[in-house]
Short mmCIF file of C-alpha atoms in Angstrom, two decimals:
data_model
loop_
_atom_site.label_atom_id
_atom_site.label_comp_id
_atom_site.label_asym_id
_atom_site.label_seq_id
_atom_site.Cartn_x
_atom_site.Cartn_y
_atom_site.Cartn_z
CA MET A 1 0.00 0.00 0.00
CA ALA A 2 1.84 3.04 -1.14
CA GLN A 3 1.04 6.18 0.79
CA THR A 4 2.37 9.66 0.81
CA ALA A 5 3.67 10.46 4.26
CA ALA A 6 2.91 13.86 5.72
CA ALA A 7 5.79 16.07 6.76
CA PRO A 8 7.29 14.88 10.03
CA ASP A 9 7.28 16.83 13.29
CA THR A 10 10.74 18.32 13.29
CA VAL A 11 12.33 21.55 14.34
CA SER A 12 13.91 22.14 10.93
CA LEU A 13 10.69 22.88 9.04
CA GLY A 14 10.87 26.00 6.97
CA LYS A 15 14.69 26.04 6.83
CA SER A 16 16.94 25.37 3.92
CA GLY A 17 18.42 21.90 3.51
CA SER A 18 21.84 22.95 4.80
CA GLN A 19 20.33 24.70 7.81
CA ALA A 20 18.18 21.70 8.62
CA GLU A 21 21.20 19.44 8.34
CA GLU A 22 23.18 21.64 10.73
CA SER A 23 20.54 22.39 13.36
CA GLY A 24 18.41 19.26 13.11
CA PRO A 25 20.62 16.80 15.00
CA ARG A 26 21.24 19.25 17.83
CA HIS A 27 17.54 19.92 18.32
CA ARG A 28 16.56 16.31 17.82
CA TRP A 29 18.55 15.21 20.85
CA TRP A 30 16.94 17.94 22.96
CA ILE A 31 13.56 16.68 21.75
CA LEU A 32 14.57 13.17 22.82
CA ALA A 33 15.31 14.47 26.33
CA ILE A 34 11.88 16.11 26.53
CA ILE A 35 10.08 13.05 25.18
CA GLY A 36 12.03 10.79 27.53
CA LEU A 37 11.02 12.91 30.53
CA ALA A 38 7.36 12.75 29.54
CA GLN A 39 7.53 8.98 29.00
CA LEU A 40 9.27 8.50 32.34
CA MET A 41 6.47 10.42 34.05
CA VAL A 42 3.80 8.16 32.52
CA VAL A 43 5.62 4.88 33.22
CA LEU A 44 6.77 5.58 36.76
CA ASP A 45 3.25 6.65 37.78
CA ALA A 46 2.17 3.04 37.34
CA THR A 47 4.34 2.09 40.36
CA ILE A 48 5.33 5.26 42.23
CA VAL A 49 2.15 5.33 44.33
CA ASN A 50 2.36 1.63 45.27
CA ILE A 51 4.76 2.19 48.16
CA ALA A 52 2.77 5.27 49.23
CA LEU A 53 -0.60 3.46 49.42
CA PRO A 54 -0.43 2.54 53.14
CA SER A 55 0.33 6.18 54.04
CA ALA A 56 -2.46 7.47 51.80
CA GLN A 57 -4.87 4.93 53.30
CA ALA A 58 -4.04 6.03 56.85
CA ASP A 59 -4.42 9.69 55.90
CA LEU A 60 -7.71 9.44 53.98
CA GLY A 61 -9.20 6.51 55.89
CA PHE A 62 -10.31 4.20 53.06
CA SER A 63 -10.58 0.42 53.38
CA ASP A 64 -8.22 -2.31 52.16
CA GLY A 65 -10.84 -3.31 49.60
CA ASN A 66 -10.87 0.18 48.11
CA ARG A 67 -7.09 0.48 48.04
CA THR A 68 -6.79 -1.38 44.76
CA TRP A 69 -8.84 1.31 43.01
CA ILE A 70 -5.99 3.79 43.40
CA VAL A 71 -4.02 1.64 40.97
CA THR A 72 -6.94 0.33 38.91
CA ALA A 73 -8.39 3.79 38.15
CA TYR A 74 -5.14 4.77 36.41
CA SER A 75 -4.72 1.53 34.46
CA LEU A 76 -8.36 1.43 33.35
CA ALA A 77 -8.36 4.92 31.86
CA PHE A 78 -4.87 4.58 30.43
CA GLY A 79 -5.30 1.13 28.89
CA SER A 80 -8.74 1.66 27.39
CA LEU A 81 -8.07 5.08 25.82
CA LEU A 82 -4.60 4.56 24.32
CA LEU A 83 -5.68 3.83 20.74
CA LEU A 84 -8.02 6.82 20.76
CA GLY A 85 -5.19 8.99 22.07
CA GLY A 86 -2.88 7.76 19.32
CA ARG A 87 -5.37 8.51 16.55
CA ILE A 88 -6.09 11.97 18.02
CA ALA A 89 -2.35 12.69 17.78
CA ASP A 90 -2.40 11.60 14.12
CA LEU A 91 -5.49 13.65 13.22
CA PHE A 92 -4.92 16.85 15.18
CA GLY A 93 -1.14 17.00 15.43
CA ARG A 94 1.47 15.45 17.68
CA LYS A 95 2.65 18.72 19.21
CA PRO A 96 -0.82 19.77 20.46
CA ALA A 97 -1.50 16.21 21.67
CA PHE A 98 1.83 16.12 23.50
CA LEU A 99 1.39 19.51 25.18
CA VAL A 100 -2.24 18.89 26.15
CA GLY A 101 -1.29 15.44 27.45
CA VAL A 102 1.59 16.72 29.59
CA SER A 103 -0.39 19.70 30.90
CA GLY A 104 -3.45 17.59 31.70
CA PHE A 105 -1.31 14.96 33.41
CA ALA A 106 0.23 17.66 35.60
CA VAL A 107 -3.18 19.08 36.57
CA ALA A 108 -4.51 15.58 37.33
CA SER A 109 -1.45 14.88 39.48
CA ALA A 110 -2.07 18.08 41.43
CA VAL A 111 -5.72 17.08 41.98
CA ALA A 112 -4.75 13.61 43.19
CA GLY A 113 -1.97 14.96 45.39
CA ALA A 114 -4.30 17.45 47.05
CA ALA A 115 -7.03 14.84 47.57
CA THR A 116 -9.08 15.26 50.73
CA SER A 117 -11.12 12.10 50.15
CA PHE A 118 -10.86 8.67 48.59
CA GLU A 119 -13.18 9.70 45.74
CA MET A 120 -11.03 12.74 44.89
CA LEU A 121 -7.89 10.62 44.82
CA VAL A 122 -9.49 8.03 42.51
CA ALA A 123 -10.80 10.79 40.21
CA GLY A 124 -7.33 12.34 40.00
CA ARG A 125 -5.76 8.96 39.18
CA ALA A 126 -8.35 8.33 36.46
CA LEU A 127 -7.62 11.75 34.95
CA GLN A 128 -3.90 10.89 35.01
CA GLY A 129 -4.70 7.77 32.99
CA LEU A 130 -6.84 9.73 30.54
CA PHE A 131 -4.17 12.32 29.76
CA GLY A 132 -1.46 9.66 29.86
CA ALA A 133 -3.32 7.85 27.07
CA LEU A 134 -2.98 11.02 24.98
CA LEU A 135 0.61 11.73 26.00
CA ALA A 136 2.26 8.30 25.64
CA PRO A 137 1.46 7.64 21.94
CA ALA A 138 2.18 11.27 21.05
CA ALA A 139 5.62 11.00 22.66
CA LEU A 140 6.55 7.77 20.88
CA SER A 141 5.22 8.97 17.53
CA LEU A 142 7.22 12.20 17.89
CA LEU A 143 10.30 10.06 18.38
CA THR A 144 9.40 8.02 15.29
CA THR A 145 8.94 11.05 13.05
CA THR A 146 11.85 13.09 14.46
CA PHE A 147 14.60 10.48 14.09
CA THR A 148 14.61 9.30 10.49
CA ASP A 149 18.34 8.66 10.06
CA PRO A 150 18.84 4.91 10.76
CA LYS A 151 21.87 5.32 13.04
CA GLU A 152 20.36 8.18 15.03
CA ARG A 153 17.02 6.36 15.21
CA ALA A 154 18.73 3.26 16.64
CA ARG A 155 20.48 5.30 19.31
CA ALA A 156 17.34 7.27 20.16
CA PHE A 157 15.17 4.18 20.51
CA GLY A 158 17.83 2.53 22.65
CA ILE A 159 17.65 5.43 25.09
CA PHE A 160 13.85 5.62 24.93
CA GLY A 161 13.51 1.87 25.43
CA ALA A 162 15.77 2.07 28.46
CA VAL A 163 13.60 4.82 29.94
CA ALA A 164 10.40 2.84 29.27
CA GLY A 165 11.84 -0.40 30.63
CA SER A 166 13.31 1.11 33.80
CA GLY A 167 10.44 3.48 34.62
CA ALA A 168 8.73 0.99 36.94
CA ALA A 169 11.93 0.47 38.95
CA VAL A 170 12.58 4.22 39.09
CA GLY A 171 9.01 4.65 40.32
CA LEU A 172 9.63 2.24 43.19
CA LEU A 173 12.81 4.09 44.21
CA LEU A 174 11.31 7.57 43.91
CA GLY A 175 8.12 6.48 45.64
CA GLY A 176 10.12 5.09 48.55
CA VAL A 177 12.28 8.21 48.92
CA LEU A 178 9.36 10.66 48.71
CA THR A 179 7.15 8.65 51.06
CA GLU A 180 9.88 8.12 53.67
CA TYR A 181 11.36 11.63 53.70
CA MET A 182 8.34 13.78 52.74
CA ASN A 183 4.83 12.28 52.46
CA TRP A 184 2.68 10.27 50.07
CA ARG A 185 1.31 13.37 48.31
CA TRP A 186 4.74 14.12 46.85
CA THR A 187 4.63 10.91 44.83
CA LEU A 188 2.02 12.79 42.79
CA TYR A 189 3.30 16.36 43.12
CA VAL A 190 6.68 15.35 41.67
CA ASN A 191 4.98 15.15 38.26
CA LEU A 192 4.52 18.93 38.29
CA PHE A 193 8.28 19.46 38.16
CA ILE A 194 8.80 16.88 35.43
CA ALA A 195 5.89 18.26 33.40
CA ALA A 196 7.18 21.84 33.65
CA PHE A 197 10.39 20.92 31.79
CA ALA A 198 8.48 18.89 29.20
CA ILE A 199 5.94 21.66 28.54
CA VAL A 200 8.52 24.42 28.13
CA GLY A 201 10.80 22.26 25.98
CA GLY A 202 7.94 20.95 23.85
CA PHE A 203 6.52 24.43 23.28
CA LEU A 204 9.91 25.81 22.20
CA LEU A 205 11.29 22.95 20.13
CA LEU A 206 8.36 21.14 18.54
CA GLN A 207 6.59 22.63 15.55
CA ARG A 208 3.12 22.04 14.22
CA THR A 209 2.70 20.15 10.96
CA ALA A 210 -0.06 20.22 8.40
CA ARG A 211 -2.72 17.59 8.98
CA ASP A 212 -5.00 15.84 6.56
CA ARG A 213 -8.33 17.62 6.99
CA GLY A 214 -10.07 14.93 4.95
CA SER A 215 -9.41 12.30 7.63
CA LYS A 216 -12.12 11.64 10.20
CA LEU A 217 -12.28 9.92 13.54
CA ASP A 218 -13.72 6.41 13.42
CA ILE A 219 -16.48 6.80 16.03
CA PRO A 220 -17.83 3.20 15.93
CA GLY A 221 -14.29 1.83 16.08
CA THR A 222 -13.45 4.16 18.97
CA VAL A 223 -16.48 2.99 20.98
CA LEU A 224 -15.74 -0.68 20.25
CA VAL A 225 -12.03 -0.66 21.09
CA THR A 226 -12.38 1.61 24.14
CA SER A 227 -15.15 -0.57 25.57
CA GLY A 228 -13.28 -3.76 24.68
CA LEU A 229 -10.02 -2.67 26.29
CA PHE A 230 -11.92 -1.43 29.34
CA GLY A 231 -13.52 -4.86 29.67
CA ILE A 232 -10.19 -6.67 29.40
CA VAL A 233 -8.35 -4.42 31.88
CA TYR A 234 -11.26 -4.34 34.34
CA GLY A 235 -11.77 -8.09 34.10
CA PHE A 236 -8.17 -8.82 35.05
CA SER A 237 -8.18 -6.13 37.76
CA ASN A 238 -11.37 -7.57 39.26
CA ALA A 239 -9.82 -11.04 39.24
CA GLU A 240 -6.93 -9.69 41.32
CA SER A 241 -9.15 -8.05 43.95
CA HIS A 242 -11.90 -10.70 43.97
CA ASP A 243 -11.48 -14.09 42.32
CA TRP A 244 -11.13 -15.71 38.90
CA SER A 245 -14.48 -17.41 39.44
CA SER A 246 -16.21 -14.06 39.95
CA PRO A 247 -18.93 -13.44 37.31
CA LEU A 248 -17.64 -9.88 36.97
CA SER A 249 -14.15 -11.13 36.09
CA TRP A 250 -15.22 -13.61 33.42
CA GLY A 251 -18.11 -11.45 32.27
CA PHE A 252 -15.97 -8.40 31.56
CA LEU A 253 -13.19 -10.50 30.00
CA THR A 254 -15.66 -12.25 27.69
CA VAL A 255 -17.45 -9.07 26.65
CA GLY A 256 -14.10 -7.31 26.17
CA ALA A 257 -12.81 -10.08 23.91
CA LEU A 258 -16.02 -10.06 21.86
CA LEU A 259 -15.92 -6.27 21.42
CA LEU A 260 -12.27 -6.41 20.30
CA THR A 261 -13.17 -9.13 17.79
CA VAL A 262 -15.97 -6.96 16.38
CA PHE A 263 -13.55 -3.99 16.35
CA THR A 264 -11.06 -5.98 14.25
CA TRP A 265 -13.83 -6.89 11.79
CA TRP A 266 -14.99 -3.27 11.61
CA GLN A 267 -11.48 -1.96 10.87
CA THR A 268 -11.44 -3.94 7.60
CA ARG A 269 -14.61 -2.13 6.48
CA ALA A 270 -14.38 1.39 7.93
CA SER A 271 -13.52 4.16 5.47
CA HIS A 272 -11.33 5.90 8.09
CA PRO A 273 -10.28 3.07 10.44
CA LEU A 274 -9.02 3.92 13.90
CA LEU A 275 -6.33 1.22 13.62
CA PRO A 276 -5.60 0.49 9.94
CA MET A 277 -4.75 -3.15 9.33
CA ARG A 278 -1.62 -2.05 7.45
CA VAL A 279 -0.18 -1.09 10.83
CA LEU A 280 -0.61 -4.61 12.22
CA LEU A 281 0.12 -6.88 9.29
CA ASP A 282 3.86 -6.33 8.99
CA ARG A 283 5.55 -9.48 10.33
CA ASN A 284 8.31 -7.77 12.33
CA ARG A 285 5.79 -5.32 13.74
CA GLY A 286 3.48 -8.12 14.86
CA ALA A 287 6.42 -9.90 16.49
CA SER A 288 7.32 -6.67 18.31
CA PHE A 289 3.78 -6.24 19.64
CA THR A 290 3.92 -9.84 20.88
CA ALA A 291 7.29 -9.20 22.55
CA MET A 292 5.93 -6.13 24.36
CA LEU A 293 2.84 -7.98 25.56
CA ILE A 294 4.67 -11.03 26.93
CA SER A 295 7.69 -9.24 28.42
CA SER A 296 5.44 -6.74 30.24
CA ALA A 297 3.53 -9.62 31.83
CA GLY A 298 6.77 -11.34 32.86
CA MET A 299 8.46 -8.21 34.20
CA PHE A 300 6.05 -7.97 37.12
CA GLY A 301 7.68 -11.09 38.54
CA VAL A 302 10.65 -8.84 39.23
CA PHE A 303 9.14 -5.54 40.25
CA LEU A 304 6.22 -6.80 42.32
CA PHE A 305 7.33 -9.97 44.07
CA LEU A 306 10.98 -9.06 44.50
CA THR A 307 9.79 -5.87 46.19
CA TYR A 308 7.77 -8.01 48.60
CA TYR A 309 10.77 -10.27 49.21
CA LEU A 310 13.22 -7.44 49.89
CA GLN A 311 10.90 -5.63 52.30
CA LEU A 312 9.12 -8.50 54.05
CA SER A 313 11.73 -11.28 53.99
CA LEU A 314 15.01 -9.34 54.14
CA GLY A 315 13.63 -6.32 56.03
CA PHE A 316 14.73 -3.64 53.55
CA SER A 317 13.28 -0.14 53.93
CA ALA A 318 11.32 1.43 51.07
CA VAL A 319 14.32 3.53 50.02
CA ARG A 320 16.77 0.62 50.24
CA THR A 321 14.37 -1.51 48.17
CA GLY A 322 14.28 1.12 45.45
CA LEU A 323 18.08 1.41 45.48
CA ALA A 324 18.35 -2.36 45.14
CA PHE A 325 16.83 -2.13 41.67
CA LEU A 326 19.31 0.46 40.37
CA PRO A 327 21.93 -2.07 39.11
CA MET A 328 19.17 -3.72 37.08
CA VAL A 329 18.27 -0.33 35.59
CA GLY A 330 21.92 0.21 34.67
CA ALA A 331 22.17 -3.18 32.97
CA LEU A 332 18.90 -2.51 31.15
CA MET A 333 20.16 0.84 29.83
CA VAL A 334 23.40 -0.67 28.56
CA SER A 335 21.72 -3.57 26.73
CA ALA A 336 18.90 -1.37 25.37
CA THR A 337 21.38 1.05 23.81
CA LEU A 338 23.64 -1.69 22.42
CA SER A 339 20.73 -3.71 21.05
CA THR A 340 19.41 -0.99 18.74
CA SER A 341 22.68 0.67 17.78
CA VAL A 342 24.97 -2.39 17.44
CA LEU A 343 23.20 -5.75 17.54
CA ILE A 344 20.02 -5.20 15.48
CA PRO A 345 21.89 -3.51 12.56
CA ARG A 346 24.34 -6.46 12.44
CA ILE A 347 22.42 -9.64 13.26
CA GLY A 348 18.74 -8.63 13.27
CA PRO A 349 15.90 -9.10 15.79
CA LYS A 350 15.39 -12.83 15.19
CA ILE A 351 18.39 -13.51 17.45
CA VAL A 352 18.48 -10.44 19.68
CA VAL A 353 14.90 -10.37 21.02
CA PRO A 354 14.64 -14.14 21.70
CA LEU A 355 18.03 -13.92 23.45
CA GLY A 356 16.57 -11.21 25.68
CA MET A 357 13.61 -13.47 26.45
CA VAL A 358 15.95 -16.34 27.36
CA LEU A 359 17.96 -14.08 29.68
CA GLY A 360 14.71 -12.95 31.31
CA ALA A 361 13.71 -16.57 31.87
CA VAL A 362 17.15 -17.43 33.30
CA GLY A 363 16.95 -14.46 35.68
CA MET A 364 13.51 -15.50 36.88
CA ILE A 365 14.54 -19.13 37.46
CA TRP A 366 17.63 -17.93 39.32
CA LEU A 367 15.40 -15.90 41.69
CA THR A 368 13.50 -19.04 42.71
CA ASP A 369 16.50 -20.05 44.88
CA LEU A 370 16.12 -17.06 47.21
CA GLY A 371 15.67 -17.97 50.87
CA LEU A 372 15.38 -16.30 54.26
CA ASP A 373 19.17 -16.39 54.69
CA SER A 374 20.00 -15.08 51.22
CA THR A 375 22.03 -11.88 50.83
CA TYR A 376 21.55 -9.11 48.32
CA ALA A 377 25.08 -9.11 46.86
CA ALA A 378 25.43 -12.87 46.47
CA HIS A 379 21.90 -13.99 45.66
CA VAL A 380 19.73 -11.07 44.49
CA LEU A 381 22.10 -8.90 42.47
CA PRO A 382 23.31 -11.49 39.89
CA PRO A 383 19.82 -12.53 38.66
CA LEU A 384 18.76 -8.87 38.70
CA LEU A 385 21.61 -7.98 36.34
CA VAL A 386 20.80 -10.89 34.03
CA THR A 387 17.12 -9.92 33.93
CA GLY A 388 17.97 -6.26 33.28
CA LEU A 389 20.18 -7.23 30.35
CA GLY A 390 17.37 -9.38 28.96
CA ILE A 391 14.65 -6.73 29.26
CA GLY A 392 16.90 -4.19 27.52
CA LEU A 393 17.38 -6.57 24.60
CA ILE A 394 13.59 -6.91 24.30
CA MET A 395 12.10 -3.48 24.95
CA ALA A 396 14.21 -1.15 22.82
CA PRO A 397 14.24 -3.27 19.62
CA ALA A 398 10.53 -4.07 19.99
CA MET A 399 9.61 -0.39 20.36
CA SER A 400 11.76 0.59 17.41
CA LEU A 401 10.57 -2.15 15.05
CA ALA A 402 6.93 -1.76 16.08
CA THR A 403 6.97 1.79 14.70
CA SER A 404 9.53 1.38 11.91
CA GLY A 405 8.26 1.84 8.37
CA VAL A 406 4.92 3.27 9.49
CA ALA A 407 3.60 6.19 7.42
CA THR A 408 3.68 9.48 9.28
CA GLU A 409 -0.11 9.69 9.37
CA ASP A 410 -0.21 6.35 11.22
CA ALA A 411 2.67 7.00 13.64
CA GLY A 412 0.41 7.95 16.54
CA VAL A 413 -1.84 4.92 16.40
CA ALA A 414 1.13 2.58 15.85
CA SER A 415 2.78 4.07 18.93
CA ALA A 416 -0.48 3.68 20.85
CA SER A 417 -0.55 0.00 19.88
CA VAL A 418 2.90 -0.46 21.45
CA ASN A 419 1.75 1.18 24.68
CA THR A 420 -1.47 -0.83 24.62
CA MET A 421 0.45 -4.11 24.41
CA GLN A 422 2.62 -3.01 27.32
CA GLN A 423 -0.41 -1.99 29.40
CA ILE A 424 -2.45 -5.11 28.62
CA GLY A 425 0.59 -7.29 29.38
CA GLY A 426 0.92 -5.68 32.79
CA SER A 427 -2.83 -5.98 33.38
CA ILE A 428 -2.64 -9.71 32.63
CA GLY A 429 0.57 -10.40 34.53
CA THR A 430 -0.28 -8.69 37.82
CA PRO A 431 -3.56 -10.47 38.70
CA LEU A 432 -2.47 -13.80 37.23
CA LEU A 433 0.79 -13.91 39.16
CA ASN A 434 -0.90 -12.62 42.32
CA THR A 435 -3.52 -15.37 42.11
CA LEU A 436 -0.96 -18.10 41.49
CA ALA A 437 1.27 -16.82 44.29
CA ALA A 438 -1.61 -16.67 46.75
CA GLY A 439 -2.63 -20.21 45.81
CA ALA A 440 0.91 -21.47 46.38
CA ALA A 441 1.05 -19.86 49.83
CA THR A 442 -2.31 -21.37 50.78
CA SER A 443 -1.23 -24.82 49.63
CA TYR A 444 2.00 -24.59 51.63
CA LEU A 445 0.09 -23.77 54.83
CA VAL A 446 -2.08 -26.91 54.60
CA GLY A 447 -1.31 -29.13 57.60
CA LYS A 448 1.01 -26.53 59.18
CA ASN A 449 0.57 -23.99 61.96
CA PRO A 450 -0.46 -20.78 60.14
CA THR A 451 0.33 -18.60 63.18
CA ASP A 452 3.99 -19.68 63.29
CA LYS A 453 6.09 -16.80 61.95
CA LEU A 454 8.66 -19.08 60.35
CA VAL A 455 5.91 -21.01 58.59
CA GLN A 456 4.40 -17.74 57.36
CA ALA A 457 7.80 -16.61 56.07
CA GLN A 458 8.32 -19.89 54.22
CA ALA A 459 4.81 -19.67 52.75
CA ALA A 460 5.67 -16.22 51.43
CA LEU A 461 8.87 -17.56 49.85
CA GLU A 462 6.84 -20.34 48.22
CA SER A 463 4.46 -17.77 46.75
CA TYR A 464 7.31 -15.64 45.37
CA SER A 465 9.03 -18.68 43.87
CA THR A 466 5.81 -19.70 42.12
CA ALA A 467 5.49 -16.24 40.62
CA TYR A 468 9.10 -16.34 39.39
CA TRP A 469 8.55 -19.75 37.75
CA TRP A 470 5.47 -18.50 35.92
CA SER A 471 7.30 -15.32 34.86
CA ALA A 472 10.07 -17.55 33.51
CA GLY A 473 7.38 -19.41 31.59
CA PHE A 474 6.15 -16.14 30.05
CA PHE A 475 9.66 -15.30 28.88
CA ALA A 476 10.21 -18.83 27.54
CA VAL A 477 7.01 -18.63 25.47
CA GLY A 478 8.11 -15.18 24.31
CA ALA A 479 11.47 -16.58 23.19
CA LEU A 480 9.76 -19.25 21.11
CA LEU A 481 7.18 -16.94 19.52
CA THR A 482 9.61 -14.14 18.67
CA ALA A 483 12.12 -16.62 17.22
CA VAL A 484 9.38 -17.87 14.90
CA LEU A 485 7.71 -14.54 14.06
CA TYR A 486 10.65 -12.22 13.38
CA ARG A 487 12.01 -12.30 9.84
CA ARG A 488 15.58 -13.42 9.27
CA GLY A 489 18.32 -10.89 8.68
CA VAL A 490 18.76 -7.21 9.34
CA PRO A 491 15.57 -5.13 8.89
CA ALA A 492 15.65 -2.91 5.80
CA VAL A 493 15.35 0.74 6.81
CA ASP A 494 13.86 3.32 4.49
CA ALA A 495 12.98 6.48 6.34
CA ASP A 496 10.75 7.78 3.54
CA ALA A 497 8.93 4.57 2.75
CA ALA A 498 5.29 4.07 3.46
CA PRO A 499 4.38 0.87 5.26
CA THR A 500 4.38 -2.33 3.26
CA VAL A 501 2.06 -5.15 4.18
CA HIS A 502 3.79 -8.50 4.72
CA MET A 503 1.45 -11.47 5.14
#
């Protein structure tokens, strides 16, 4: 399908070729810094409030049953509105979408941080998710359209992938520091400072581009996919807080799956589809979406259950727990940068991404050996480094290839699809692993004294180990699927090419 790509969002518009060549690279790297900040804000907000929840609960006086809504409100709005946010960025411009998204996210953070009631806090978190769904695809599509030189694009996506992959760990560290030394409200107020830099930088450096006024928003498709994604995310969230046998869990999951099936059918017939099939049908792109989905589900075995282990089994403070993840973040950044700038251009994704999945599986299996007498340096750090290297080899190449070769007018919705896979993966992984871990702990306690502290500690270890094994299984399946799906060889890069459909 040949298409004429619209002019990309770049700071060199309106300049001569020589001027653009001179000033473009300098401004492009500043744009990357701004986009990276905005992406970090969105990703870390998925975990930064987790450590602060007990403090917020004591302050506002809500129940344990309601506590999960502080997290669910964000993920529901974010996950269900991502594709709409991506198409809005395509239709009305990536700069306006980016600035509105950042500004709205900051206002929502201020509302949530100033909450005087449970309802106000939930409303603020939902608004964060809404504006995050506009911001995240706009940020990634800006990166896609700004970096068109293959070498610069590889480097930029390596950095961006490292930011996206490490955001959850950074959120845990920052959440611990702010909660321990200030108070829980600062886990939300901190977004105001991050957003201020992103707004000023985006306003100064990004330029508007002409949009196709003949394009229209696919209203039926929007309703179908938003409702479908809401059903999927809510179904898994309800399973975590209630039970997998709950009618609400299976009901929402079933309805969500049916709506997404109808949405897929509608996209083949709509005159202005929300998610054109040309975006999905490229083989490398489909493999990248799969990699994002599976790795996001598996990653929670690290961030969630290792956090429990460090705090409850080894007695780490919130700040020390966050610091414990920093070596993993460092390893992730190194492998993410090397994967896109060195490995993918030389050997291709068919080896690199499955290798990352294998390393993730190895790291997870290694963590199953942790015991009550384990030490951080000897037993926790090595598998953390291995897992960080693996995630870096997955995230950065998958993000880059999922948006590579997409026409400019589809960059927003392609970017939204990447974020949607990441969000849905996390929504699947969290409740599934929690349920399996809880079941393992319950099984361990059968025939034992449940009030004995040592027995309780061993039951907790059994639950963590079960979660790690299942996370390893996710990564192993990901290794197999990506090895099959990715095409052989180095991906051909043509910055000006419209997307080609590969069946």
